Amino acid sequence: MTLTGARVVDPATGRDGVVNVTVADGVVTAVGDQVEGRRVDLDGLVLAPGLVDLHVHLREPGREDAETVATGTAAAAAGGFTAVCPMANTEPVCDHAGVVEQVLRLARDAGHCDVFPTGAITRGLRGDELAEMGAMAALGVRCFSDDGMPVRSAQVMRRALEYARTWDAIVCNHAEESTLTDGAQMNEGELSTLLGLAGWPAEAEEVMVARDLVLAHGRGARLHVPHVSTAGTVELIRTAKARGTRVTAEAAPHHFTLVDEAVRSYDPVYKVNPPLRGKADVEAVREGLADGTLDAIATDHAPHPPEQKEQEWVHAPPGMLGLETALALTLTELVDGDVLTVGQAVAALSTKPARARDIDGHGGPIAPGAPANLVAFDPAQRWTVDAQVLHSRSRNTPYAGTTLRGRVVHTLLRGRFTYRDGALA
Ligand SMILES: [Zn+2]
């Protein structure tokens, strides 16, 4: 099969131009002006390496009422993703080999998207005893995180970094100093005072990130900072990278598109952890993505069923969907806002996250011999988000009714369509 006429944007090779791509037996076999086999016309579309999400919650095992591996990976395929990394806060917790194997098997059976499970740092996410990191690493786990729960003890965090270094694996700590966020409901500021909601201060994130950067630097270990939400965190990471700390970082689309003013509505769809911040923080996150301080855009896709999410603000759990809107939000807000070029956007959504997690075969290059993990999107198409037609089992997106630019047309996993002509294949 030859994909013809698309603008190929491949950060791994620096290619950006119209060229044909031939795919056979799951791999790219030629890039040029050849037409071999069946022709698939992609005129007007961008063809890029399939997107890679470092931070999703697929909820299975345990919370299948919110999402399953099958529905979450279907949403991923619809969003242009060919690889996702589910977090360990399932029930039971992914803190031992059995859950890793279960998630891998469910993903293989569903066949929508490759899944690279993140293992827990500590047993039961309790923050004291280390999880079975070695047994999980033996199954290919490259990153460990108690996401949702911070590792409070510096001693445990230091030990985890040191242990992970044995496999040159990555530790990702949910950056929240919880003594500063007791009962917190939204970003701390004038608005939280006005609304009478307990504030989640920027310092709670920054204190934890500063500690972890010091520990990672001292151990020579790899740290990944999830869902960066404050200007101070961006600056800490920028400084750490300059001094050679082995750190990568991600930002979520809601942290570069929405501000805390949305909380005035008391609509819990805007409740997320870390919370939506002020304009200066949003601006700093955008700058961090532009200058490469923040490597990746990761969704923190966090489905919740309506009976849980649609409660009074203080009782609703934090989190929002992300997989099916991430690409369009990036194009609409960052590319149209002159923050990123299309090439930088693809790098942040695919090439750089794949490298940050050692995921071979994803993120490009689009070159002979490489697995054909690809997304084709229409950069011009405008569409309005309809929560009712999302592939996720849940509906908690704050973007329902929002018109965005850029729509996924096809997603290919090893040369096989997982999403085709705007529908699940
Ligand atoms: Zn988190």
XYZ file of C-alpha atoms and ligand atoms in Angstrom:
426
model
C 0.000 0.000 0.000
C 1.259 3.500 -0.761
C 0.028 6.561 1.104
C 0.205 9.329 -1.465
C 0.131 13.102 -1.480
C 0.389 13.847 2.243
C 2.642 16.443 3.813
C 4.947 14.149 5.800
C 6.049 15.733 9.074
C 8.675 13.548 10.737
C 10.735 15.226 13.476
C 13.031 12.186 13.752
C 14.450 12.839 10.267
C 13.573 16.527 10.030
C 11.453 15.827 6.972
C 8.579 18.221 6.234
C 7.232 17.963 2.710
C 4.901 16.145 0.337
C 6.159 12.626 -0.351
C 4.715 9.126 -0.771
C 5.109 6.465 1.911
C 4.877 2.779 1.034
C 3.939 0.281 3.748
C 4.194 -3.517 3.557
C 4.161 -6.213 6.255
C 3.775 -3.628 8.994
C 6.813 -1.541 8.151
C 7.622 1.423 5.966
C 9.402 0.106 2.874
C 9.933 3.281 0.837
C 9.645 7.060 1.086
C 9.762 8.906 -2.241
C 7.764 9.288 -5.433
C 7.056 5.559 -5.815
C 3.514 4.133 -5.963
C 3.530 0.431 -5.098
C 0.502 -1.693 -4.292
C -2.846 -0.184 -3.396
C -2.960 3.597 -3.424
C -4.429 5.484 -0.456
C -4.880 9.145 -1.350
C -3.926 11.517 1.481
C -3.953 14.791 -0.480
C -4.295 17.743 1.877
C -3.517 15.696 4.995
C -0.517 15.700 7.293
C 1.105 12.292 7.806
C 3.104 12.011 11.026
C 4.405 9.332 13.371
C 1.572 7.986 15.538
C 1.061 9.990 18.717
C 2.465 8.770 22.057
C 0.800 9.591 25.390
C 2.950 9.237 28.495
C 0.081 9.738 30.930
C -3.322 8.081 30.731
C -5.649 6.369 33.167
C -7.310 3.346 31.565
C -8.958 2.396 34.903
C -8.828 -1.373 34.292
C -8.535 -3.461 36.402
C -11.052 -2.258 38.953
C -12.901 0.748 37.608
C -14.382 -0.597 34.397
C -17.431 1.643 34.920
C -15.138 4.598 34.065
C -12.989 3.088 31.317
C -11.545 -0.222 30.160
C -8.313 -0.977 28.377
C -10.435 -1.632 25.272
C -12.436 1.624 25.395
C -9.463 3.733 26.452
C -7.271 2.407 23.661
C -10.139 2.886 21.185
C -10.250 6.536 22.280
C -6.478 6.621 21.800
C -6.715 5.313 18.221
C -9.455 7.867 17.489
C -7.169 10.567 18.852
C -4.288 9.536 16.590
C -2.290 7.666 19.243
C -0.407 4.446 18.563
C 1.126 4.161 22.042
C -0.122 5.070 25.513
C 1.312 4.627 28.997
C -1.375 3.870 31.588
C -0.735 4.880 35.188
C -0.590 2.351 38.013
C -3.482 3.606 40.189
C -5.853 0.805 39.251
C -7.611 -1.581 41.650
C -5.562 -3.668 42.332
C -2.639 -1.308 41.939
C -0.164 -2.102 39.172
C 2.607 -2.740 41.704
C 3.531 -6.290 40.648
C 4.039 -8.343 37.501
C 0.521 -9.829 37.475
C -1.249 -6.532 36.767
C 1.329 -5.537 34.146
C 0.703 -8.845 32.357
C -3.069 -8.408 32.627
C -3.011 -4.902 31.127
C -0.678 -6.007 28.330
C -2.955 -8.936 27.504
C -6.111 -6.785 27.487
C -4.383 -4.285 25.197
C -3.203 -6.983 22.809
C -6.698 -8.494 22.669
C -8.248 -5.083 21.904
C -5.618 -4.302 19.261
C -6.280 -0.545 19.044
C -3.005 0.789 20.331
C 0.268 -0.302 21.921
C 0.250 -0.023 25.703
C 3.306 0.485 27.894
C 2.203 0.180 31.524
C 3.751 2.390 34.181
C 4.484 0.406 37.339
C 3.903 1.737 40.845
C 6.849 3.038 42.859
C 5.478 1.729 46.153
C 3.213 -1.131 47.176
C -0.423 -0.078 47.063
C 0.716 3.522 46.348
C 1.167 3.776 50.110
C 4.497 5.522 49.846
C 6.542 3.261 52.122
C 7.712 -0.119 50.752
C 9.002 -0.233 47.165
C 6.814 -2.132 44.693
C 8.123 -5.162 42.757
C 10.037 -2.890 40.437
C 12.482 -5.588 39.287
C 9.756 -8.048 38.285
C 7.932 -5.295 36.386
C 11.130 -4.086 34.727
C 11.692 -7.657 33.531
C 8.372 -7.353 31.650
C 9.574 -4.185 29.934
C 8.265 -1.528 32.338
C 10.453 1.561 31.879
C 8.749 4.027 34.188
C 7.506 3.897 37.759
C 4.957 6.252 39.276
C 2.479 6.434 42.156
C 0.607 9.081 40.122
C -2.346 10.461 42.036
C -0.376 9.932 45.228
C 2.888 11.748 45.921
C 5.867 9.855 47.317
C 6.078 11.913 50.481
C 9.229 10.396 51.930
C 12.441 11.764 50.450
C 14.140 8.586 51.637
C 11.747 6.343 49.685
C 12.007 8.579 46.614
C 15.796 8.501 46.787
C 15.804 4.716 47.074
C 13.361 4.385 44.145
C 15.561 6.585 41.937
C 18.618 4.570 42.865
C 16.873 1.250 42.237
C 15.364 2.391 38.913
C 18.820 3.433 37.765
C 19.746 -0.290 37.780
C 17.761 -0.559 34.514
C 18.209 3.082 33.585
C 14.446 3.315 34.142
C 12.500 6.476 34.944
C 10.762 7.594 38.120
C 7.782 9.924 37.833
C 6.462 11.423 41.056
C 3.036 13.053 41.332
C 4.342 16.470 42.344
C 2.233 17.532 45.290
C 3.557 18.340 48.739
C 0.415 17.194 50.485
C 0.991 19.108 53.717
C 0.277 22.198 51.595
C -2.828 20.840 49.848
C -4.946 19.484 52.683
C -8.544 19.837 51.486
C -7.445 21.840 48.436
C -10.106 22.333 45.775
C -8.655 24.754 43.221
C -5.675 26.983 42.434
C -4.795 29.171 45.407
C -5.376 32.841 44.681
C -7.852 35.678 44.936
C -10.436 33.565 43.168
C -10.219 30.674 45.651
C -10.776 33.159 48.480
C -13.681 34.728 46.628
C -15.308 31.358 45.869
C -14.642 30.036 49.361
C -12.723 26.997 48.113
C -9.492 25.815 49.779
C -6.474 26.719 47.662
C -3.872 24.390 46.044
C -0.778 26.634 46.015
C 1.821 26.607 43.253
C 4.462 26.014 45.931
C 3.005 22.571 46.676
C 4.049 21.481 43.187
C 7.307 23.403 43.117
C 8.589 22.219 46.511
C 8.126 18.606 45.442
C 9.680 19.088 41.997
C 12.660 20.908 43.561
C 13.209 18.028 45.989
C 12.952 15.404 43.256
C 15.330 17.303 40.960
C 17.918 17.435 43.737
C 17.521 13.715 44.434
C 17.649 12.713 40.754
C 20.702 14.877 40.209
C 22.444 13.378 43.215
C 21.704 9.809 42.165
C 22.398 10.379 38.461
C 18.935 8.898 37.898
C 16.178 9.695 35.422
C 13.224 11.734 36.617
C 10.068 12.544 34.685
C 7.864 15.386 35.941
C 4.172 14.840 35.143
C 1.505 17.469 34.383
C 3.583 20.615 34.965
C 1.164 23.395 35.865
C 3.101 26.368 37.279
C 5.608 28.935 36.046
C 7.887 28.092 38.969
C 8.026 24.411 37.978
C 8.922 25.303 34.388
C 11.769 27.470 35.693
C 13.028 24.734 38.054
C 13.158 22.220 35.191
C 14.811 24.723 32.872
C 17.565 25.317 35.439
C 17.965 21.589 36.165
C 18.341 20.741 32.485
C 20.981 23.446 32.168
C 22.996 21.843 34.965
C 22.717 18.381 33.443
C 20.032 16.754 35.586
C 18.476 13.816 33.751
C 14.921 15.135 33.696
C 12.072 15.109 31.207
C 8.701 16.757 31.694
C 5.203 16.894 30.279
C 2.296 19.332 30.187
C -1.370 18.490 29.733
C -3.548 20.276 27.162
C -5.852 21.649 29.868
C -2.877 23.384 31.465
C -2.108 25.311 28.294
C -5.698 26.013 27.245
C -7.777 26.706 30.371
C -7.424 29.040 33.342
C -8.784 28.920 36.896
C -11.500 31.453 36.000
C -13.443 28.433 34.669
C -13.994 27.350 38.270
C -16.411 30.271 38.785
C -19.007 28.026 37.141
C -18.571 25.449 39.940
C -18.867 22.904 37.150
C -16.805 19.911 38.353
C -15.790 19.101 34.769
C -13.081 21.741 35.408
C -11.802 20.045 38.553
C -8.392 18.495 37.963
C -5.197 17.711 39.877
C -3.002 19.748 39.686
C -5.668 22.438 39.285
C -6.201 24.877 36.432
C -3.893 27.816 37.111
C -3.786 31.535 36.306
C -2.875 33.221 33.017
C 0.821 33.704 33.884
C 1.219 29.989 34.592
C -0.528 29.035 31.343
C 1.807 31.386 29.509
C 4.856 29.836 31.203
C 3.732 26.304 30.284
C 3.381 27.428 26.660
C 6.862 28.963 26.733
C 8.217 25.773 28.297
C 6.833 23.736 25.406
C 8.170 26.237 22.881
C 11.747 26.214 24.195
C 11.820 22.464 24.893
C 12.003 22.732 28.690
C 8.827 20.658 28.626
C 9.442 17.690 26.336
C 6.008 16.257 25.855
C 2.310 16.968 25.702
C 0.607 14.231 27.730
C -3.111 14.140 28.318
C -3.587 12.836 31.888
C -6.744 11.281 30.356
C -8.807 10.637 33.499
C -12.270 9.217 32.857
C -14.956 9.264 35.552
C -18.550 8.031 35.264
C -21.230 10.769 35.515
C -22.606 9.631 38.873
C -19.141 10.337 40.315
C -18.087 13.388 38.355
C -21.402 15.224 38.311
C -21.535 15.882 42.016
C -21.115 19.073 43.958
C -17.651 20.549 43.275
C -16.110 19.532 46.613
C -17.214 15.894 46.280
C -16.347 15.370 42.603
C -13.109 13.517 41.816
C -10.435 15.428 39.869
C -9.686 14.583 36.248
C -10.864 15.058 32.676
C -10.716 13.198 29.364
C -7.900 14.022 26.971
C -7.136 11.439 24.302
C -9.618 12.531 21.632
C -8.961 16.266 21.837
C -5.195 16.551 22.444
C -4.075 16.918 18.829
C -6.771 19.427 17.903
C -6.160 21.492 21.064
C -2.448 21.576 20.267
C -3.075 22.726 16.697
C -5.769 25.229 17.653
C -4.075 26.763 20.692
C -0.350 26.313 20.154
C 0.168 26.186 16.391
C -2.459 28.813 15.564
C -1.188 30.808 18.565
C 2.331 30.811 17.056
C 3.725 28.965 20.071
C 4.801 25.835 18.151
C 5.332 24.968 14.503
C 3.510 21.894 13.177
C 6.827 20.035 13.374
C 7.323 21.014 17.016
C 3.730 20.014 17.797
C 4.288 16.554 16.291
C 7.572 16.265 18.179
C 5.862 17.097 21.503
C 3.000 14.670 20.858
C 5.038 11.810 19.399
C 8.783 11.841 18.885
C 9.877 13.368 22.173
C 7.553 11.368 24.452
C 8.628 8.150 22.685
C 12.273 9.028 23.383
C 11.543 10.126 26.963
C 10.145 6.644 27.684
C 12.538 4.581 25.520
C 9.630 3.436 23.335
C 11.217 2.008 20.211
C 9.230 1.802 17.011
C 7.041 4.815 17.846
C 7.601 8.518 17.329
C 9.300 7.985 13.981
C 11.389 7.935 11.943
C 9.130 7.482 8.931
C 11.831 5.653 7.031
C 12.424 2.269 5.380
C 12.498 -0.526 7.949
C 10.674 1.379 10.689
C 7.311 0.083 11.991
C 4.427 1.837 10.219
C 2.934 3.525 13.295
C 1.340 6.587 11.732
C -1.380 9.200 11.999
C -2.932 11.143 9.128
C -4.855 14.272 10.082
C -6.659 17.008 8.245
C -5.111 20.230 9.535
C -7.839 22.404 8.026
C -10.943 20.615 9.224
C -12.903 22.369 11.941
C -15.092 20.274 14.193
C -17.105 20.703 17.350
C -16.453 18.355 20.251
C -19.515 16.224 21.032
C -19.059 14.334 24.305
C -21.751 11.834 23.290
C -19.781 10.409 20.367
C -16.407 9.997 22.074
C -14.991 6.473 22.185
C -14.124 6.710 25.864
C -16.611 5.098 28.233
C -16.830 8.379 30.146
C -18.009 11.849 29.101
C -16.120 14.261 31.358
C -14.576 16.630 28.828
C -14.562 20.383 29.441
C -14.309 20.934 25.670
C -17.811 19.694 24.775
C -19.299 22.252 22.381
C -15.895 23.784 21.597
C -14.917 24.126 17.941
C -11.345 23.053 17.221
C -9.115 22.889 14.176
C -7.488 19.651 12.988
C -9.061 16.240 12.854
C -7.632 12.736 12.849
C -8.572 10.874 9.651
C -6.536 7.644 9.891
C -4.392 5.938 12.504
C -2.174 2.985 11.565
C -0.583 0.520 13.962
C 2.155 -1.513 12.262
C 0.550 -0.799 8.908
C -2.950 -1.820 9.960
C -5.717 0.775 10.186
C -6.949 1.118 13.761
C -8.937 4.231 12.798
C -9.982 4.825 9.219
C -11.831 7.661 7.493
C -12.897 9.072 10.823
C -14.216 5.815 12.303
C -12.825 3.010 14.397
C -11.523 0.288 12.062
Zn -0.751 13.057 38.742
